[in-house]
Short mmCIF file of C-alpha atoms in Angstrom, two decimals:
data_model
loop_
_atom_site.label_atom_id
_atom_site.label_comp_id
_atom_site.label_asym_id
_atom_site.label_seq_id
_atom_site.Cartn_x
_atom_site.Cartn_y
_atom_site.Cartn_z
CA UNK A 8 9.02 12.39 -14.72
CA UNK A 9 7.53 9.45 -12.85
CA UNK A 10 6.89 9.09 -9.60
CA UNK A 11 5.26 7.42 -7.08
CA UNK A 12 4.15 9.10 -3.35
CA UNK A 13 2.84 7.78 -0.33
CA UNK A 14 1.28 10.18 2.14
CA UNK A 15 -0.53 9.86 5.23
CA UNK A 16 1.66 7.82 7.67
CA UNK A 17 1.84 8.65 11.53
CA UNK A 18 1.90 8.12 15.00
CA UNK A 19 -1.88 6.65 16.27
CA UNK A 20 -2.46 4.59 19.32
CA UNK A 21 -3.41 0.65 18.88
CA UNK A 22 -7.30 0.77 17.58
CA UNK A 23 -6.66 3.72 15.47
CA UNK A 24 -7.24 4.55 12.16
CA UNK A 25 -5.29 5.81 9.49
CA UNK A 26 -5.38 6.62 5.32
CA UNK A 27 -2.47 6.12 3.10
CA UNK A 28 -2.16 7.77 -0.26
CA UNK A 29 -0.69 6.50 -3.18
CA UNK A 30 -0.02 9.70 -5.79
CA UNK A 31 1.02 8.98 -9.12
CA UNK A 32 2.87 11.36 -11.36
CA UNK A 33 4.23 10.89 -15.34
CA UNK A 34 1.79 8.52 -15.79
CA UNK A 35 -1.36 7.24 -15.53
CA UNK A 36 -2.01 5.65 -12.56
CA UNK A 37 -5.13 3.71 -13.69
CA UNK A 38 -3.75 1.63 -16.38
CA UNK A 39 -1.80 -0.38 -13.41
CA UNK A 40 -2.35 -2.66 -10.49
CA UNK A 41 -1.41 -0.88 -7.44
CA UNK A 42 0.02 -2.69 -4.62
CA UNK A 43 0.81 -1.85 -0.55
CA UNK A 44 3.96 -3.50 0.93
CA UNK A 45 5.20 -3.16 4.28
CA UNK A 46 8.48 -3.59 5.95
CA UNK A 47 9.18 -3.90 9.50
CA UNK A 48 12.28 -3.67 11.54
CA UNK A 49 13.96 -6.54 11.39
CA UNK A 50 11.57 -8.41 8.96
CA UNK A 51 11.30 -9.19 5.16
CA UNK A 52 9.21 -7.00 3.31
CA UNK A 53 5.75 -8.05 2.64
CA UNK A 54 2.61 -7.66 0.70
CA UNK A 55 -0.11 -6.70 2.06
CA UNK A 56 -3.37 -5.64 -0.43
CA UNK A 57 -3.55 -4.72 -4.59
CA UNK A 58 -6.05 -3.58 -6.64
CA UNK A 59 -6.33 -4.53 -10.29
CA UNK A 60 -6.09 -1.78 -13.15
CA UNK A 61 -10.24 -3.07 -13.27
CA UNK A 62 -10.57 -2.34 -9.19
CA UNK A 63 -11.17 -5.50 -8.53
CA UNK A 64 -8.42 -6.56 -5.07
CA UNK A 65 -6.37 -9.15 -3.66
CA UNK A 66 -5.65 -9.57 -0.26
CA UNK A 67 -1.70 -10.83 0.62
CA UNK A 68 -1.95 -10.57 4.78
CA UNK A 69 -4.19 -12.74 6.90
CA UNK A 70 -3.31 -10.65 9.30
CA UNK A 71 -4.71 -7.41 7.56
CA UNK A 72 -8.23 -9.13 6.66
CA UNK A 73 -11.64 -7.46 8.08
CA UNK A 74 -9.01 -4.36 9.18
CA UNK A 75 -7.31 -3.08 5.95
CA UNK A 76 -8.96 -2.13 2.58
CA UNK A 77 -8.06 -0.68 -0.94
CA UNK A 78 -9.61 1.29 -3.33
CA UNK A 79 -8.40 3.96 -5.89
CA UNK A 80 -9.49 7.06 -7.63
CA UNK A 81 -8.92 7.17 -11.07
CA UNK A 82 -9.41 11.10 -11.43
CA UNK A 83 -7.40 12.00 -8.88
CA UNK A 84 -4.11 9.53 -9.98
CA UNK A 85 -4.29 7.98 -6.76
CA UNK A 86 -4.97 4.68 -4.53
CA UNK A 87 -5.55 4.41 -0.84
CA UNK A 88 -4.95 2.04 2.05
CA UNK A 89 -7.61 2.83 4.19
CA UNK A 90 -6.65 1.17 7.89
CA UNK A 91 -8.46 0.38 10.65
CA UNK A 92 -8.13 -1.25 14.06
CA UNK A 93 -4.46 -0.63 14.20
CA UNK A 94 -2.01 -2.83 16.04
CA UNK A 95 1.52 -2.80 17.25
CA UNK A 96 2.58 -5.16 14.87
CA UNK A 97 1.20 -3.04 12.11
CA UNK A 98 4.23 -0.32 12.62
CA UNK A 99 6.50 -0.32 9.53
CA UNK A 100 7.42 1.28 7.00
CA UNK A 101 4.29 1.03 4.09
CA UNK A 102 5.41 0.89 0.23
CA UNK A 103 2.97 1.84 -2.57
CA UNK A 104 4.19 0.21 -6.23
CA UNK A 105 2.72 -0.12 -9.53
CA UNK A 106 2.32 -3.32 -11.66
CA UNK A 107 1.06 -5.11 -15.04
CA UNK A 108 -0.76 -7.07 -12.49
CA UNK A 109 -1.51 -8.09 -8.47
CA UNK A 110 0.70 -10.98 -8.22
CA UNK A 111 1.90 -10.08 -4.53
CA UNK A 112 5.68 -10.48 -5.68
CA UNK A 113 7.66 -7.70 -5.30
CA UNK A 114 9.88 -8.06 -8.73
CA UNK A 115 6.13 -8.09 -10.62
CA UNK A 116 6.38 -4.21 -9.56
CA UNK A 117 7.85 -1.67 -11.85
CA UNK A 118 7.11 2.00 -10.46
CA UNK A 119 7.81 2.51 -6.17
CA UNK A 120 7.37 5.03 -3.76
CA UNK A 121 9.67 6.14 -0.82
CA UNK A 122 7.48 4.98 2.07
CA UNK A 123 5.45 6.31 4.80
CA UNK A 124 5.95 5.29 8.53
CA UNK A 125 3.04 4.47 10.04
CA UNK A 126 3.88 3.42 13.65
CA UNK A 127 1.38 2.29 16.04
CA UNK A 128 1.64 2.70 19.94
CA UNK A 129 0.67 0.02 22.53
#
């Protein structure tokens, strides 16, 4: 009944470009603050950008900033991670989740997705 899917992960070459899509099904998507995590290999999961139920965003990753940006469409039940400049250290595993709120926690975070790996080559 509810779910959560990310779409648009990939192989690209450092400088690259890619879109992530956040689907949401069983409910409606616009009512929450939608949040990208990512999780490395051998590293804690982390946040990375939200954007409010109102569109407004919040930015979790210095290392993201001028490179990665969110937005959503309402009509289509869906928010996207829109990523430029790609880097080796961007490869992991990216999360889409849905929340009251962008608080950059995970546990504030009540509806996830499975993850798309988005893997960037030197």
């Amino acid at each position: 009944q509810v779910q959560v899917v990310e779409s648009g992960g990939g192989l690209v070459r450092s400088g690259g470009s890619l879109r992530l899509s956040c689907a949401a099904s069983g409910f409606t998507l616009g009512y929450y603050a939608i949040g990208w995590f990512r999780q490395a290999p051998g590293k804690e999961r982390e946040g990375v950008l939200c954007i409010s139920s109102s569109g407004g965003s919040t930015n979790y990753a210095d290392s993201v900033k001028g490179r990665f940006t969110i937005s959503r469409n309402n009509a289509k039940n869906t928010v996207y991670l829109q990523m430029n400049s790609l880097k080796p250290e961007d490869t992991a595993v990216y999360y889409c989740a849905a929340s009251g709120y962008c608080s950059g926690y995970a546990y504030e975070f009540r509806y996830w997705g499975q993850g798309t790996q988005v893997t960037v080559s030197a």
